[in-house]
Coordinates of N, CA and C in Angstrom, one line a residue:
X98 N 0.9 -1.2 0.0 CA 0.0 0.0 0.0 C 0.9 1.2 0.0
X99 N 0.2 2.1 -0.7 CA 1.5 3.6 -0.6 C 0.8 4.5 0.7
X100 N 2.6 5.3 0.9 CA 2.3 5.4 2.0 C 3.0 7.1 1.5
X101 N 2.4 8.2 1.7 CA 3.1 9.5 1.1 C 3.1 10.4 2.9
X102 N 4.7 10.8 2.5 CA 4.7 11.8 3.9 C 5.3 12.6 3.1
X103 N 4.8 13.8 4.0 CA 5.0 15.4 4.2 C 6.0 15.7 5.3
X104 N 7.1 16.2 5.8 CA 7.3 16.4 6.7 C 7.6 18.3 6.8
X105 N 6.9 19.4 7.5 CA 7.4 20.8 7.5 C 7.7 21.0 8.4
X106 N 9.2 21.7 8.6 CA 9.5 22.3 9.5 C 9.9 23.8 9.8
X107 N 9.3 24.9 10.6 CA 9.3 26.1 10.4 C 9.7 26.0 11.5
X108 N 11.2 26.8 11.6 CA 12.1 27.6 12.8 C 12.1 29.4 12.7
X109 N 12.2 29.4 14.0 CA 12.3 30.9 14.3 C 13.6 31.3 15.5
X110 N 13.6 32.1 15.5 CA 14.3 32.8 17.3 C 13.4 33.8 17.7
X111 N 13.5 34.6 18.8 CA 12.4 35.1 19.5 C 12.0 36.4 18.5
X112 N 13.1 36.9 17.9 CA 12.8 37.7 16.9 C 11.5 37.7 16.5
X113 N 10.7 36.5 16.0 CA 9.5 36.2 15.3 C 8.2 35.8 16.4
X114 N 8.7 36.0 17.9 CA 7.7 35.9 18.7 C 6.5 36.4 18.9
X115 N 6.4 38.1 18.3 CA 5.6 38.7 18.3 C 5.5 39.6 17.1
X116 N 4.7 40.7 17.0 CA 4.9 41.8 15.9 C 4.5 41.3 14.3
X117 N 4.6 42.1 13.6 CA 4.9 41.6 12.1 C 5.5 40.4 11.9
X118 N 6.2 40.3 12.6 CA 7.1 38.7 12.4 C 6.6 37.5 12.6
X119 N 5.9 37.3 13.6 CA 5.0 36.6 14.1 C 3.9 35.9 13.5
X120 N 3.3 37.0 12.9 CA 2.2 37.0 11.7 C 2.4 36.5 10.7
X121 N 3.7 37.1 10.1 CA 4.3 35.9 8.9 C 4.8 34.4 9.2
X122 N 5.2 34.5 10.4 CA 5.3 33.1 10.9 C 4.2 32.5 11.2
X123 N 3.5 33.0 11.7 CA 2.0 32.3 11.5 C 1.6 32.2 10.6
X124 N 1.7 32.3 9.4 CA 0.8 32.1 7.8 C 1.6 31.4 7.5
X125 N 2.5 30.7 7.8 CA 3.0 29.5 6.9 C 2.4 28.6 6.7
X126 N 2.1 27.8 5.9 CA 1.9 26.9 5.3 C 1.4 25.8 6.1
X127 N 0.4 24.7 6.6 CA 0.7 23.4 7.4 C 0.9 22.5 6.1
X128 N 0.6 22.2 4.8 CA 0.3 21.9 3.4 C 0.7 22.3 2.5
X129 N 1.3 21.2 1.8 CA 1.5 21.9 0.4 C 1.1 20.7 -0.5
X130 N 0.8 21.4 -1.9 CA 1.1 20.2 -3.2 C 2.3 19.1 -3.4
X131 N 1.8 18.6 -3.9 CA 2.9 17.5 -3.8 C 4.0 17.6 -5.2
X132 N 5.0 17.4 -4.8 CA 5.7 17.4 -6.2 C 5.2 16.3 -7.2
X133 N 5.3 16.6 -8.5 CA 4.9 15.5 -9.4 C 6.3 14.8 -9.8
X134 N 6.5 13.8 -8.7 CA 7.3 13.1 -8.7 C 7.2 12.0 -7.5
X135 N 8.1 10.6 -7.7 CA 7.5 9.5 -6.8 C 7.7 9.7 -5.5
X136 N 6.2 10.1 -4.4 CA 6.7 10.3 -3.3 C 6.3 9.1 -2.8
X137 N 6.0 7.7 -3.2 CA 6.1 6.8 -1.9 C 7.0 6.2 -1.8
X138 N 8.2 6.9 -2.6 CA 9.7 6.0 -2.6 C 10.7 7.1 -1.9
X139 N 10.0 8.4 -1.5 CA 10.8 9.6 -0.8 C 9.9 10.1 -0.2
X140 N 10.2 11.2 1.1 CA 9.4 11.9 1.6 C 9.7 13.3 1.0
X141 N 8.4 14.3 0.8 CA 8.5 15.5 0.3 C 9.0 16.2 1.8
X142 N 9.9 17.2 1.8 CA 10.6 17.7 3.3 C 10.6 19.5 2.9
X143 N 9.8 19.9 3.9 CA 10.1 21.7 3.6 C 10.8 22.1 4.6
X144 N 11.4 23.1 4.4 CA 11.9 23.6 5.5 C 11.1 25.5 5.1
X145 N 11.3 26.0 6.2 CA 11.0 27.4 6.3 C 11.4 28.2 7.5
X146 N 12.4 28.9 7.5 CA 12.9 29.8 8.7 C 13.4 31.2 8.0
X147 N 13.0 31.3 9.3 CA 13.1 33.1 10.0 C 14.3 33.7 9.5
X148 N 15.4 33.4 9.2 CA 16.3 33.9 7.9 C 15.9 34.1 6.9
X149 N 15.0 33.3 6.3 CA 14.9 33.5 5.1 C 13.2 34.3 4.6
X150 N 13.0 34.7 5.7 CA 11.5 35.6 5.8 C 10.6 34.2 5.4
X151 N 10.6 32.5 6.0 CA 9.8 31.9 6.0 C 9.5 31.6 4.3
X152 N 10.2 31.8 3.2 CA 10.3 30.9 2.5 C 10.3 29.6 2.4
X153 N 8.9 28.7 1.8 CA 9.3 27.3 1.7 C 10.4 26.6 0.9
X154 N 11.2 26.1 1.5 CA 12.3 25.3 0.7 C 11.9 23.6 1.0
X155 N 11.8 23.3 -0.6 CA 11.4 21.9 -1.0 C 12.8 20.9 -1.2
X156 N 12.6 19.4 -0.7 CA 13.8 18.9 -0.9 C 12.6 17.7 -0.9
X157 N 13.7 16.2 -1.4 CA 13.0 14.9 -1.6 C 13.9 14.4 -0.7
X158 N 13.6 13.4 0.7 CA 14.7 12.7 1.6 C 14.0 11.4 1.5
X159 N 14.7 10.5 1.9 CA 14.7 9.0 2.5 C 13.9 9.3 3.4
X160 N 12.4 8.4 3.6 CA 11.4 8.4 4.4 C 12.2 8.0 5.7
X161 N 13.1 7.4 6.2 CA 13.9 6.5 7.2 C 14.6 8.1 7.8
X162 N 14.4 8.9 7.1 CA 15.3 10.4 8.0 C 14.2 11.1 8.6
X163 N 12.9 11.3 8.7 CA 11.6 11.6 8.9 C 11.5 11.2 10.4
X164 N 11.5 12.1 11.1 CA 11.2 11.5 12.5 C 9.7 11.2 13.1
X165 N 9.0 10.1 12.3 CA 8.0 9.4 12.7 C 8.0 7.9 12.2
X166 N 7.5 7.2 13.6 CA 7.2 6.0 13.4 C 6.3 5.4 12.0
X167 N 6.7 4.7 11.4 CA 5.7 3.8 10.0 C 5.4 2.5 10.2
X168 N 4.3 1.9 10.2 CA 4.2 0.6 10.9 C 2.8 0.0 10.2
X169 N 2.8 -0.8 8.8 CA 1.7 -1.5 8.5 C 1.3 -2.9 9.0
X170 N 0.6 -3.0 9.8 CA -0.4 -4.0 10.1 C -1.6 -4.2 9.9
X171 N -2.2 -5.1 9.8 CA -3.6 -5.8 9.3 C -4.5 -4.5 8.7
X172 N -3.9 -4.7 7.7 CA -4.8 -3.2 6.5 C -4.3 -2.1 6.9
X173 N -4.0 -1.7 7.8 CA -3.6 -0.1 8.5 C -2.2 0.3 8.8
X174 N -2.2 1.7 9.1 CA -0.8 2.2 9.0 C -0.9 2.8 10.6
X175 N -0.1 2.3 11.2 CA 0.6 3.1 12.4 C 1.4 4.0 11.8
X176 N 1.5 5.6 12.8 CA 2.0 6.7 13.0 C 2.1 7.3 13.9
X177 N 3.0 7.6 14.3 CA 3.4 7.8 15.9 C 4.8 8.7 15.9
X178 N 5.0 10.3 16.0 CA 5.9 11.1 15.7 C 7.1 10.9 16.6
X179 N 8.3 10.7 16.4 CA 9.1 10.6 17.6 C 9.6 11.8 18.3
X180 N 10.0 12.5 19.0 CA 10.2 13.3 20.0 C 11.5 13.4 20.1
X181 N 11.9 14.2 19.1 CA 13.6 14.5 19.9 C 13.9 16.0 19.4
X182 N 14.6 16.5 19.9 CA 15.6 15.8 20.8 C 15.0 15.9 22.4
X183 N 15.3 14.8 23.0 CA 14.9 14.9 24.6 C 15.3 16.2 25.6
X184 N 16.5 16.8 24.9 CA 16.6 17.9 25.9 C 15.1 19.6 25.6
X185 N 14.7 19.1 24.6 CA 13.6 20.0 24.3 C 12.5 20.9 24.9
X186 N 11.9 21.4 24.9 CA 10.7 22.0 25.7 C 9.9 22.0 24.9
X187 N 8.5 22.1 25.0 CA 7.8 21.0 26.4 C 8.0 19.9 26.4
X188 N 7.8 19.8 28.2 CA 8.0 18.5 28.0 C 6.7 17.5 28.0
X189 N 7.1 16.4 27.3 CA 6.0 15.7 27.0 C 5.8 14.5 27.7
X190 N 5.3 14.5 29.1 CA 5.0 13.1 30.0 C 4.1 12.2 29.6
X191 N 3.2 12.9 28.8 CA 1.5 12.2 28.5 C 1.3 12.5 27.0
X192 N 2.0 11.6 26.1 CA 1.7 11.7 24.1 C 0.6 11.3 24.4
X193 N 0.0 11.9 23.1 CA -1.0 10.9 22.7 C -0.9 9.4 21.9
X194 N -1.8 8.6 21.8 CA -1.7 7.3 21.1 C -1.2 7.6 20.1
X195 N -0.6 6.5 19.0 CA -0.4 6.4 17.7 C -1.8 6.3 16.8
X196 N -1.9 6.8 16.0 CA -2.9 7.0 14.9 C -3.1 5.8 14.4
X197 N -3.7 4.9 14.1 CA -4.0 3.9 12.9 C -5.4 4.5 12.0
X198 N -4.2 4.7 10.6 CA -5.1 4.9 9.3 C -5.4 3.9 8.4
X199 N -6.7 4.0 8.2 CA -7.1 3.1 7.2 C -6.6 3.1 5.7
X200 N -6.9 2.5 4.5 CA -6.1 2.9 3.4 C -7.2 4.2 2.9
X201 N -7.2 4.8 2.4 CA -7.6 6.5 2.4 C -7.7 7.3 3.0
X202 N -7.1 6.9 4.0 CA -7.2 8.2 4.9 C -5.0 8.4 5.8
X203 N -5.8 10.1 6.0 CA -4.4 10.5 6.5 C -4.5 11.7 7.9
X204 N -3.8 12.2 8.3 CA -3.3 12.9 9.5 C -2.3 13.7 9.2
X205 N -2.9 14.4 10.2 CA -2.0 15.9 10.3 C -1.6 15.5 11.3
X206 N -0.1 15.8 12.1 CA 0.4 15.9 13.3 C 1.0 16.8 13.3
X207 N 1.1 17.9 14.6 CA 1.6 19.1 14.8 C 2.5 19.0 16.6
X208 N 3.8 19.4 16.4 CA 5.0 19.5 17.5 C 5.3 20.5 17.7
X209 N 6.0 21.0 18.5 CA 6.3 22.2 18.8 C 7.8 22.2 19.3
X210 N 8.7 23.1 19.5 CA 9.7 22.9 20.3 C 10.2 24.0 21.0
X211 N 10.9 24.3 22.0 CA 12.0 25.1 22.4 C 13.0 24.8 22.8
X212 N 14.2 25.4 22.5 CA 15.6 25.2 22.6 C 16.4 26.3 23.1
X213 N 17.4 25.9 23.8 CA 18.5 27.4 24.5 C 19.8 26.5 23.9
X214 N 20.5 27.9 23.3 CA 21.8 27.4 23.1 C 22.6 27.0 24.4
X215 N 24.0 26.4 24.1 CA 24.4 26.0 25.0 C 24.9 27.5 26.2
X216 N 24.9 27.3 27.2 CA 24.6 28.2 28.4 C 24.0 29.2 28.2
X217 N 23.2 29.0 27.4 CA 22.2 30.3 27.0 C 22.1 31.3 26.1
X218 N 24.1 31.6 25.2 CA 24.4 32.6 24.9 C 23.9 33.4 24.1
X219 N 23.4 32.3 23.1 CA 22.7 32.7 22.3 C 21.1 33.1 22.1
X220 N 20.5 32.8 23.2 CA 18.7 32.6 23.2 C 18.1 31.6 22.8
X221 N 17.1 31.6 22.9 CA 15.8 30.5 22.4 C 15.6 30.3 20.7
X222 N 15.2 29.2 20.8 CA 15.3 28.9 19.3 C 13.7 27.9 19.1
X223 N 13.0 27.9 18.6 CA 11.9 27.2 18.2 C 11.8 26.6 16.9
X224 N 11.1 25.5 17.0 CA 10.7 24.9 15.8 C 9.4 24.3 15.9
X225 N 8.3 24.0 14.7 CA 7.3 23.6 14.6 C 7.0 22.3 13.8
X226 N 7.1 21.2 13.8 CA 7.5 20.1 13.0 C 5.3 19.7 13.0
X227 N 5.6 19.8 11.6 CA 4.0 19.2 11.1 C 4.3 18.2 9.9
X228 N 3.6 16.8 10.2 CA 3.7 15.8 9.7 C 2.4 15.1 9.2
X229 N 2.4 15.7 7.8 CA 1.6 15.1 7.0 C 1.4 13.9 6.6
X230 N 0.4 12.6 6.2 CA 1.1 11.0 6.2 C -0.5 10.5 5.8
X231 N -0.6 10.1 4.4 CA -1.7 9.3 4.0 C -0.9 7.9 3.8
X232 N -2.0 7.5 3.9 CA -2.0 6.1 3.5 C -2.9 5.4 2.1
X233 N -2.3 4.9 1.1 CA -2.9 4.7 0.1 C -2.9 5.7 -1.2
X234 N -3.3 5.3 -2.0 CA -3.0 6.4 -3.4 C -3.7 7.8 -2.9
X235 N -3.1 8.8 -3.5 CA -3.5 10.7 -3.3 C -3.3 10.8 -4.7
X236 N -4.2 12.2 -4.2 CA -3.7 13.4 -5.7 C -2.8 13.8 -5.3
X237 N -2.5 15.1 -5.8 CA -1.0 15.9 -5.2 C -1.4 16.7 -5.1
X238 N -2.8 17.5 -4.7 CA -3.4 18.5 -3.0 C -4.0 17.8 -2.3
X239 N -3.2 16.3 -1.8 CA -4.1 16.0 -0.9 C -3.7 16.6 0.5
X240 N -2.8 17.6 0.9 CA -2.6 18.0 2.0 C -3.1 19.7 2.2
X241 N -3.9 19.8 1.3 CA -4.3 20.8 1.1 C -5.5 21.1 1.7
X242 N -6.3 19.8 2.0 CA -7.5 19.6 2.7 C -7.7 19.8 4.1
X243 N -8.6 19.0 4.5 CA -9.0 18.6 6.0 C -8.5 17.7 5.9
X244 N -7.6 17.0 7.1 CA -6.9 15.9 7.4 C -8.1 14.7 8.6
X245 N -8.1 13.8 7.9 CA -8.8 12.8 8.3 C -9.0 12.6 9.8
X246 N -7.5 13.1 10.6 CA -7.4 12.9 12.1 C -6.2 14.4 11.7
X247 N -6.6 14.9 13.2 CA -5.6 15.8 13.6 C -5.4 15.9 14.6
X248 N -4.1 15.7 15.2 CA -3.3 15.6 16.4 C -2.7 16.9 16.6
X249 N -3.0 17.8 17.9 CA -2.1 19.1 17.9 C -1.2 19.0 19.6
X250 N -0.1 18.2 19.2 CA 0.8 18.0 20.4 C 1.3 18.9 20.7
X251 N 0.8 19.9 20.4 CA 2.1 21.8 20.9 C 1.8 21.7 22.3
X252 N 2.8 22.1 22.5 CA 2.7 22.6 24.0 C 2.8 24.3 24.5
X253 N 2.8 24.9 25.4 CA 3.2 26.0 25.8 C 4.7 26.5 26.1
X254 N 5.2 27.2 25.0 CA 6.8 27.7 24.9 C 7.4 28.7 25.6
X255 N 6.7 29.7 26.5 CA 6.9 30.6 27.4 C 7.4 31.7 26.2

């Protein structure tokens, strides 16, 4: 069964915590079209940061560099985002379950992070990791929709 992932990730520093900045970082993207090219043999990977005024940048990776669990059993796909790095904020004592999708259907999952350089020198650093993931044949807006299940693991970043 094909299995198509999305993975975005949008970083900021506090710069973009509030103000004008903020706003543009907020209108990014959770979706995009899919490249017309084979994504159940790669994962489509964006990146978008605060350097670059939140431009999406498109790249094709090895689904096995994607930090989420992939796991077909009896007709269904387990999905289950992994959590790192551990020294991160928030902290997460209570995930929620793993997703099982059926074949047509898919999930949105949304992470959050904060980070301090080492002794602080540099300030806080955020990222927002959203993981798109059907199961079974798509078009190439299928992330463009309502996602079948949607998990929002953010936490509060101070």
């Amino acid at each position: 069964m094909e299995i198509t992932v999305q993975w975005i990730r949008t970083s900021w520093t506090k710069e973009s915590r509030g103000g004008e900045a903020a706003s543009r970082r907020n209108a990014t993207p959770i979706g995009f079209a899919l490249p017309p090219v084979e994504t159940t043999t790669s994962a489509h990977v964006i990146r978008m940061q605060e350097r670059d005024g939140f431009k999406p940048y498109a790249t094709q990776e090895d689904p096995a560099k994607v930090d989420v669990q992939l796991r077909e059993a009896d007709g269904r796909l387990r999905v289950f985002p992994r959590v790192q790095p551990l020294f991160a904020l928030p902290p997460r004592p209570r995930r929620p379950p793993a997703v099982r999708l059926a074949p047509g259907q898919w999930v949105r999952w949304q992470l959050n992070y904060r980070f301090s350089s080492a002794l602080g020198i540099r300030g806080w650093s955020y990222w927002l990791d959203t993981f798109n993931i059907a199961y079974g044949p798509v078009n190439t807006d299928v992330f463009l929709s309502s996602p079948t299940v949607f998990i929002d693991e953010q936490g509060p970043l101070r």
